PDB file of C-alpha atoms in Angstrom:
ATOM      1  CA  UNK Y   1     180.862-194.658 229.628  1.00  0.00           C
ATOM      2  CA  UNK Y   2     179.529-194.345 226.183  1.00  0.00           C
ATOM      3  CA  UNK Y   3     177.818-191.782 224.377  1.00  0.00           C
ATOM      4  CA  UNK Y   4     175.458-192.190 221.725  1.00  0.00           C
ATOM      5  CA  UNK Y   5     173.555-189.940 219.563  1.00  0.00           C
ATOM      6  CA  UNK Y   6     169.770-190.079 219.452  1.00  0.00           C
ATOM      7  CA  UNK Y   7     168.533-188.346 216.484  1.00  0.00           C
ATOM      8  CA  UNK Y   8     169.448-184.739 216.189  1.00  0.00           C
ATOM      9  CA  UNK Y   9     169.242-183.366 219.764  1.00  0.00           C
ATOM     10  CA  UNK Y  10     170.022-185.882 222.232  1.00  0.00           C
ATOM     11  CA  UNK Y  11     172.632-188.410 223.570  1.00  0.00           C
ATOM     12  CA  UNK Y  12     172.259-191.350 225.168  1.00  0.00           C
ATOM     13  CA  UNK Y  13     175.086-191.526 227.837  1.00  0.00           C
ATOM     14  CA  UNK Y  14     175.577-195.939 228.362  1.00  0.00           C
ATOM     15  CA  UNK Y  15     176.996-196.438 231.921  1.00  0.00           C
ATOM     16  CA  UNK Y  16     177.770-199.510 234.502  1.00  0.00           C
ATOM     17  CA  UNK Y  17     175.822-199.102 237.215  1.00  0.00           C
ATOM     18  CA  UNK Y  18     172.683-197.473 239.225  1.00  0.00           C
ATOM     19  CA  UNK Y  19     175.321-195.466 240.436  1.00  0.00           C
ATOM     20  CA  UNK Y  20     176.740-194.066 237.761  1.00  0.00           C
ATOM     21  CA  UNK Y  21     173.211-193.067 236.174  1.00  0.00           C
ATOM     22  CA  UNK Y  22     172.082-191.587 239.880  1.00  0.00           C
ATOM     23  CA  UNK Y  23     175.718-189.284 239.339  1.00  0.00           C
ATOM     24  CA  UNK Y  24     175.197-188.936 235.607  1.00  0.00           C
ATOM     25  CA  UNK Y  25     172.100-187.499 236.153  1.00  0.00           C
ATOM     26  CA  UNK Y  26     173.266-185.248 239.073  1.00  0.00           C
ATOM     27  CA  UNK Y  27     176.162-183.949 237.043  1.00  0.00           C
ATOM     28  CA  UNK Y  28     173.964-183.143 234.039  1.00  0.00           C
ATOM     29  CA  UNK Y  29     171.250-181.754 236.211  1.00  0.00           C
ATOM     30  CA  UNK Y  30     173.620-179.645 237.672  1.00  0.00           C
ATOM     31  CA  UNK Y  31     175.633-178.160 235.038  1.00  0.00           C
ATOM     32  CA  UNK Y  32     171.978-176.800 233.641  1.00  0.00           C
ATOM     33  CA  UNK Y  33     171.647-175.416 237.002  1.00  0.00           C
ATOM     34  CA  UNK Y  34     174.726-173.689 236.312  1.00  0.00           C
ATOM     35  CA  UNK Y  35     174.099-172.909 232.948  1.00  0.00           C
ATOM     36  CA  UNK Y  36     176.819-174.685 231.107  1.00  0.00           C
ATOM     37  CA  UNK Y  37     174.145-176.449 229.500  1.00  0.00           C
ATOM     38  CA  UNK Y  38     171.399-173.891 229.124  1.00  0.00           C
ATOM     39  CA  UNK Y  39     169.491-175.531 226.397  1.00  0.00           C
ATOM     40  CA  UNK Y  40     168.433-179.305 228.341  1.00  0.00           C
ATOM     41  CA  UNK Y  41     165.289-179.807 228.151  1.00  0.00           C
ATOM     42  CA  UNK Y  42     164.774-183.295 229.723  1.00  0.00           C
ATOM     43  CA  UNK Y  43     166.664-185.812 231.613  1.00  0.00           C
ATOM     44  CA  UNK Y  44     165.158-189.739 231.846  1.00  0.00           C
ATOM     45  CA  UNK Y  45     167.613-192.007 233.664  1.00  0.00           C
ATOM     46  CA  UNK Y  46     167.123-195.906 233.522  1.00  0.00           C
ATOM     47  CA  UNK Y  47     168.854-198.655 235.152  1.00  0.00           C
ATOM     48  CA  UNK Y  48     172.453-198.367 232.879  1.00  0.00           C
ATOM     49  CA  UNK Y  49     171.379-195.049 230.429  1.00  0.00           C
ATOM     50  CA  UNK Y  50     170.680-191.386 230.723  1.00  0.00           C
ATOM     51  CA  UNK Y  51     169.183-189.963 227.972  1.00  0.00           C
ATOM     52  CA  UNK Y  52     169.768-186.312 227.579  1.00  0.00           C
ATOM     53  CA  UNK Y  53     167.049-183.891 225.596  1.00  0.00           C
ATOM     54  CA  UNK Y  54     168.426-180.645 224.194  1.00  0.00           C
ATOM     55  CA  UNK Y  55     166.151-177.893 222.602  1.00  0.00           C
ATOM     56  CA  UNK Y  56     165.833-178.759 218.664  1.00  0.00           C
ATOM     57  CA  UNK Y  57     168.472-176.970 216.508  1.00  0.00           C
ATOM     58  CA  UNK Y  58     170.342-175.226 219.433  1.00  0.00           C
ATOM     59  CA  UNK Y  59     173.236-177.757 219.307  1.00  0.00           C
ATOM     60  CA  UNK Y  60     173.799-178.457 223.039  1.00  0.00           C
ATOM     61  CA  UNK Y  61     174.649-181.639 222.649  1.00  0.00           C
ATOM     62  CA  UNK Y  62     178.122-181.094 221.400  1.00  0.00           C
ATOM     63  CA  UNK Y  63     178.583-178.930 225.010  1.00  0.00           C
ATOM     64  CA  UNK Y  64     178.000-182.628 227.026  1.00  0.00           C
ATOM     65  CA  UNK Y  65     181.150-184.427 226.603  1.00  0.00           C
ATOM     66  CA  UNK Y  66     183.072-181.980 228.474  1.00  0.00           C
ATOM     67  CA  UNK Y  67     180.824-181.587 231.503  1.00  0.00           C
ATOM     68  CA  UNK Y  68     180.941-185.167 231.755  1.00  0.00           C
ATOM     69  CA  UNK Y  69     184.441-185.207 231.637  1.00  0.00           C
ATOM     70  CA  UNK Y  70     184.632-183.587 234.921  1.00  0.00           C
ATOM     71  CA  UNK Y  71     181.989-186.183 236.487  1.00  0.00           C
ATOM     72  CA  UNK Y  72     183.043-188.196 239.430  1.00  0.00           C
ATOM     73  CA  UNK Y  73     180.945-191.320 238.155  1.00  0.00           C
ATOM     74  CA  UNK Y  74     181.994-193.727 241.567  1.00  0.00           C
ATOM     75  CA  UNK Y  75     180.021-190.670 244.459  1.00  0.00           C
ATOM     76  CA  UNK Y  76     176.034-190.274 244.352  1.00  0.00           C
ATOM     77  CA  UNK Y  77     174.650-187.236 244.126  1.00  0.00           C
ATOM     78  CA  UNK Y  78     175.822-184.539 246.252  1.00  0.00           C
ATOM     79  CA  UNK Y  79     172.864-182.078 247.957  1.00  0.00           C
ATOM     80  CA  UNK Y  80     170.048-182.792 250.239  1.00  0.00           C
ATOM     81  CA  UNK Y  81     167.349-185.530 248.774  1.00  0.00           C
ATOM     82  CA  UNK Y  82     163.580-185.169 249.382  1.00  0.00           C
ATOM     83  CA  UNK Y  83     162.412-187.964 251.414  1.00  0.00           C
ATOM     84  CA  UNK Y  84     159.423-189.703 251.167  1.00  0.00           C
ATOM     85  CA  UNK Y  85     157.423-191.690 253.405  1.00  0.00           C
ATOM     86  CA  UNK Y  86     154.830-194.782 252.150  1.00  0.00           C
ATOM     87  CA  UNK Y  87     152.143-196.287 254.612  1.00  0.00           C
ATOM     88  CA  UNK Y  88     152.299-199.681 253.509  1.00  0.00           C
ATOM     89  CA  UNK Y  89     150.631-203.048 254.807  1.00  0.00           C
ATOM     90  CA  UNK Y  90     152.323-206.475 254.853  1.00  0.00           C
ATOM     91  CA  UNK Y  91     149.818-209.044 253.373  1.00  0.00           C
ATOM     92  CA  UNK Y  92     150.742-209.823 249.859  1.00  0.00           C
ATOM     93  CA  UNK Y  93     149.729-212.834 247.793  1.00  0.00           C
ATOM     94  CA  UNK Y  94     153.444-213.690 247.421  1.00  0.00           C
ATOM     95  CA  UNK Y  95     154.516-212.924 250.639  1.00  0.00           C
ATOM     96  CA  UNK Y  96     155.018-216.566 251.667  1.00  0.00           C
ATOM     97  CA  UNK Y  97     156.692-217.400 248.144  1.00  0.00           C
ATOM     98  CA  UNK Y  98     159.184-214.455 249.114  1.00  0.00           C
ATOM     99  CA  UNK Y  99     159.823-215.449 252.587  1.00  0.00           C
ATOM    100  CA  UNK Y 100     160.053-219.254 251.734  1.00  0.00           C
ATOM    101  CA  UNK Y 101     162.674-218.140 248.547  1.00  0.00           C
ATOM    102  CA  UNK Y 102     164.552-215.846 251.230  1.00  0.00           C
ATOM    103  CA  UNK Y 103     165.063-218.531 253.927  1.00  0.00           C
ATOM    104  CA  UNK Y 104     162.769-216.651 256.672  1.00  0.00           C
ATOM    105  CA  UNK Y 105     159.294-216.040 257.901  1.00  0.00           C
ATOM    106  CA  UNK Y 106     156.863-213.923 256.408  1.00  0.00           C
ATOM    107  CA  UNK Y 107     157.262-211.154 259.335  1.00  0.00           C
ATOM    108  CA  UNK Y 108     160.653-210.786 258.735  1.00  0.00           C
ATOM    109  CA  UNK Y 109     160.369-210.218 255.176  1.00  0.00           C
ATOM    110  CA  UNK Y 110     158.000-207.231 256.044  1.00  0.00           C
ATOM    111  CA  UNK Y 111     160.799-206.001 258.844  1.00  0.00           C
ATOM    112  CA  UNK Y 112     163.630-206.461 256.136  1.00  0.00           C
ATOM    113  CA  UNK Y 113     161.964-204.560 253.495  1.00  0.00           C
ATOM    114  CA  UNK Y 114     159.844-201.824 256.165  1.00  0.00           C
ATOM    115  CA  UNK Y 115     163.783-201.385 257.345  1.00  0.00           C
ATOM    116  CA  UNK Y 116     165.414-200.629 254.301  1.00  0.00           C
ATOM    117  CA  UNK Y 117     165.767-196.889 252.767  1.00  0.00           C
ATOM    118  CA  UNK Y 118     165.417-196.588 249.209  1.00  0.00           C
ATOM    119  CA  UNK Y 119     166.311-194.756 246.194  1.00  0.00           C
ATOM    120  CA  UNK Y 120     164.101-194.251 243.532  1.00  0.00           C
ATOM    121  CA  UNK Y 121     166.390-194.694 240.314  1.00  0.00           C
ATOM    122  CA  UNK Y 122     164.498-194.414 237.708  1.00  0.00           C
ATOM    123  CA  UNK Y 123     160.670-194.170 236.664  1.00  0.00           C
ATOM    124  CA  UNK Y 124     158.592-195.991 233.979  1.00  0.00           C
ATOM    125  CA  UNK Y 125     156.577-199.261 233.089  1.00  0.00           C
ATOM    126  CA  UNK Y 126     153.786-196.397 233.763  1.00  0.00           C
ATOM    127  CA  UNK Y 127     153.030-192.674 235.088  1.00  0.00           C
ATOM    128  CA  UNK Y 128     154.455-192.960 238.794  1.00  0.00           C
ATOM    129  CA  UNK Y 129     155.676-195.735 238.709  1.00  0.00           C
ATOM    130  CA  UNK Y 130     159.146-195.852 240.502  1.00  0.00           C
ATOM    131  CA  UNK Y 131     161.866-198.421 240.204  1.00  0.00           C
ATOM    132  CA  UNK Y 132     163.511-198.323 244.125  1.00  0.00           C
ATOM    133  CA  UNK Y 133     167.182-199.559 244.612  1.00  0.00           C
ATOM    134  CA  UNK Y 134     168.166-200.506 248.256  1.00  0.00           C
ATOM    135  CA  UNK Y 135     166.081-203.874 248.489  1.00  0.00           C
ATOM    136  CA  UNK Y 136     167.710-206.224 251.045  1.00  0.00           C
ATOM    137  CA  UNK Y 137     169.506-209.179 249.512  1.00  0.00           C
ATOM    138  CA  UNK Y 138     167.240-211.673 250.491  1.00  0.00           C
ATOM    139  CA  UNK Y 139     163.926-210.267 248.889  1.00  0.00           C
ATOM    140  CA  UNK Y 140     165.962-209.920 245.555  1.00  0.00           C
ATOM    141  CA  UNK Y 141     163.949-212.365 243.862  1.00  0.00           C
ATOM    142  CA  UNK Y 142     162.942-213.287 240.362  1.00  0.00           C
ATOM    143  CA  UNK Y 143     159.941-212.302 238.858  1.00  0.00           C
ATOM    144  CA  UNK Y 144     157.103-214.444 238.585  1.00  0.00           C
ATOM    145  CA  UNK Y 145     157.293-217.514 235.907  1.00  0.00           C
ATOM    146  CA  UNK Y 146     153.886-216.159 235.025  1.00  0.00           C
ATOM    147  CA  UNK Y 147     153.012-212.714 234.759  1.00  0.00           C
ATOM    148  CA  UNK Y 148     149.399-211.764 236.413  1.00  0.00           C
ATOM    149  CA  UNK Y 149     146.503-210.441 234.508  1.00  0.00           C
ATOM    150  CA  UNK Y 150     146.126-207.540 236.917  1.00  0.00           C
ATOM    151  CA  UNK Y 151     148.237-206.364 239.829  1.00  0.00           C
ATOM    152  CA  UNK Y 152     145.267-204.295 242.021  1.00  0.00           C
ATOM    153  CA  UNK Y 153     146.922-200.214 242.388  1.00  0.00           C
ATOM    154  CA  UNK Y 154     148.702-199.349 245.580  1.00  0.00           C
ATOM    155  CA  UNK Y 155     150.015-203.475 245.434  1.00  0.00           C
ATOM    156  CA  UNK Y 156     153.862-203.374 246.525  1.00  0.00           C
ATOM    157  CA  UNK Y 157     156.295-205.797 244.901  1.00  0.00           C
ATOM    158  CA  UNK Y 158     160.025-206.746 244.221  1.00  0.00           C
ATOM    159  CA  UNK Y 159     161.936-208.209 241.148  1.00  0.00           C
ATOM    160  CA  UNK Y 160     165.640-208.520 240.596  1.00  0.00           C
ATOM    161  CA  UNK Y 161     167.400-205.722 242.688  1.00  0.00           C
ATOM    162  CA  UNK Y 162     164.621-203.650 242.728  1.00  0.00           C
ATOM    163  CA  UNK Y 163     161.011-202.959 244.811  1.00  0.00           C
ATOM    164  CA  UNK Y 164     158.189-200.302 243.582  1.00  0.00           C
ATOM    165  CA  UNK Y 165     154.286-200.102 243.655  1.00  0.00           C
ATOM    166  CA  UNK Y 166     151.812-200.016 241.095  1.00  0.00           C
ATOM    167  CA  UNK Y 167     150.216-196.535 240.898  1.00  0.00           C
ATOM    168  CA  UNK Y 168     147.288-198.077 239.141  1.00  0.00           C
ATOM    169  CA  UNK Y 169     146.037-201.292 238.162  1.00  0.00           C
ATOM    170  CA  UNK Y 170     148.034-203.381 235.234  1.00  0.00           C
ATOM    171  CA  UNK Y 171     149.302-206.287 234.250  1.00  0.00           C
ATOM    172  CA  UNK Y 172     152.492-207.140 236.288  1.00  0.00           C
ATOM    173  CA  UNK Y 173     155.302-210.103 237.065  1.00  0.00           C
ATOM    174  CA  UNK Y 174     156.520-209.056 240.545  1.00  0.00           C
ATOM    175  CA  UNK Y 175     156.193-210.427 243.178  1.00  0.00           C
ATOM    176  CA  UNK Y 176     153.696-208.929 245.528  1.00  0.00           C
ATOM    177  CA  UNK Y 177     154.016-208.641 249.528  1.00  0.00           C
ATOM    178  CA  UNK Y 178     152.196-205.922 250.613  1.00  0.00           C
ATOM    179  CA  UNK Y 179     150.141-203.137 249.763  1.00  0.00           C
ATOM    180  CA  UNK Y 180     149.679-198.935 250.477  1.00  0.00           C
ATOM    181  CA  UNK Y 181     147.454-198.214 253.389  1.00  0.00           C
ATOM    182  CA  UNK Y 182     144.154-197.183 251.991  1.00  0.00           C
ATOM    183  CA  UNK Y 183     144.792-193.181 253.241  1.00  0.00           C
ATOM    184  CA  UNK Y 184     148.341-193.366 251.253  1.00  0.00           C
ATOM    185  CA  UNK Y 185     148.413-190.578 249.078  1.00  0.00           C
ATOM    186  CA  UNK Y 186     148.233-191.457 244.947  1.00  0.00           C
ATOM    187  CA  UNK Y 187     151.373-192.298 243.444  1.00  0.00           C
ATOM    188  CA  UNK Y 188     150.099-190.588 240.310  1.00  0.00           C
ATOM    189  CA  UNK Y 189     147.598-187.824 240.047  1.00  0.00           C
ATOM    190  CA  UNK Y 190     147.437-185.593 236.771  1.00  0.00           C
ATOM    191  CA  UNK Y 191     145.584-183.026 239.068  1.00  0.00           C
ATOM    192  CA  UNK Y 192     148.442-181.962 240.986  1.00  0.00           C
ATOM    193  CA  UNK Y 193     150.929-179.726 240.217  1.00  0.00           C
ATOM    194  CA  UNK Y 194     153.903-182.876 240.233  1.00  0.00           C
ATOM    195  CA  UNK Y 195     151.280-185.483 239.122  1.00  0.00           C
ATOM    196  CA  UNK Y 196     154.174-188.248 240.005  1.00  0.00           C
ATOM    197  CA  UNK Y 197     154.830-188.450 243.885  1.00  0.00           C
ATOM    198  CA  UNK Y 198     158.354-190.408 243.253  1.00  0.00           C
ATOM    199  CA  UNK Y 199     161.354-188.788 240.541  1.00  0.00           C
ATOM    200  CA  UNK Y 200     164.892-190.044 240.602  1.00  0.00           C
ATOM    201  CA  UNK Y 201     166.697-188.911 243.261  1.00  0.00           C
ATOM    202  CA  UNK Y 202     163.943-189.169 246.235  1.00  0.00           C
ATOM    203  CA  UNK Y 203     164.470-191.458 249.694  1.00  0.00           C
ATOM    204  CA  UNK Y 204     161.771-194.004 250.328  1.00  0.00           C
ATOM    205  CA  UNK Y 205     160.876-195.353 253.284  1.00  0.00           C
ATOM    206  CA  UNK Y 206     158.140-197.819 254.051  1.00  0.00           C
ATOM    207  CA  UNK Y 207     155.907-197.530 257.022  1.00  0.00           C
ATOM    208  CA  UNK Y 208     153.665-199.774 258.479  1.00  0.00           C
ATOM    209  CA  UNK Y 209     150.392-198.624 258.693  1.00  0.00           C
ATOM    210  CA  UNK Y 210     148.891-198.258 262.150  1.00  0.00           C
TER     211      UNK Y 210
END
């Protein structure tokens, strides 16, 4: 673990491992919770890093060292996770490039990933946007040598170690297999009171659509 400062107020906390960040996280989360560290304002975790916000001028930062130092970096997260479910449909454009990559058929790359459970890491790329850990070993693929134009919203893909869906349409490398069924709820929607249907922390399962 390394800690970096990050302007005045915030440290960037350089780990190892999805795991780490996922107990990083946790710990930090939880020690505001607790108020040992009453003045963070904002957590982002990404695949090795945890930034940590703290409220301008109050000097918080100097408190995280020693809540870390009581972090058990190798367990996730203790508590109950909320758990959600995506309708999704198996029909891709690279679903035949995945399955032919993987060594299997095309149905049994939809049963590998529709079997998995997921984590959702981190977020980014853009608003909803959720990078899921848990992909099978056989779907972890490379991107594509050539990056698409636009990736339609609601398309489901995977790249390296992890899977996610575009909450809106972009450009985008992955490779795509399936898709949300049409009545899946928005990934993103500034109208709700979480816009972002995925944060760190959550179970994802997907379903196929009847």
């Amino acid at each position: 673990m390394r800690l970096l400062r990050c302007g005045a107020d915030a440290v960037l906390v350089e780990l190892d491992s999805l795991t780490e960040v996922a107990a990083v996280r946790a710990a930090l989360a939880a020690a505001a919770g607790r108020g040992d560290l009453p003045d963070l304002v904002e957590l982002v975790p990404a695949a090795r890093t945890v930034l940590a916000s703290f409220r301008a001028g109050s000097g918080g930062q100097h408190r995280l060292p020693a809540v870390l130092d009581g972090a058990d970096l190798a367990q996730p997260p203790a508590g109950e996770p909320r758990r959600v479910v995506l309708p999704a449909v198996y029909d891709g454009p690279d679903l035949d490039l995945v399955a032919r990559t993987a060594g299997v058929r095309a149905d049994e790359v939809a049963r590998l990933h529709g079997d998995a459970e997921y984590t959702v890491a981190f977020c980014g790329f853009a608003p909803g946007f959720g990078y899921l850990s848990g992909l099978p070993e056989p779907l972890r693929q490379a991107r594509l040598d050539s990056p698409r134009p636009t990736v339609p919203a609601g398309a489901i893909g995977v790249a390296g170690e992890f899977t996610g869906v575009y909450p809106r349409s972009s450009p985008g490398g992955w490779r795509l297999i399936g898709r949300l069924a049409a009545d899946a709820e928005p990934l993103f929607d500034p109208r709700r009171d979480r816009p972002a249907l995925l944060a760190p922390g959550d179970l994802v399962r997907f379903e196929v659509a009847g």
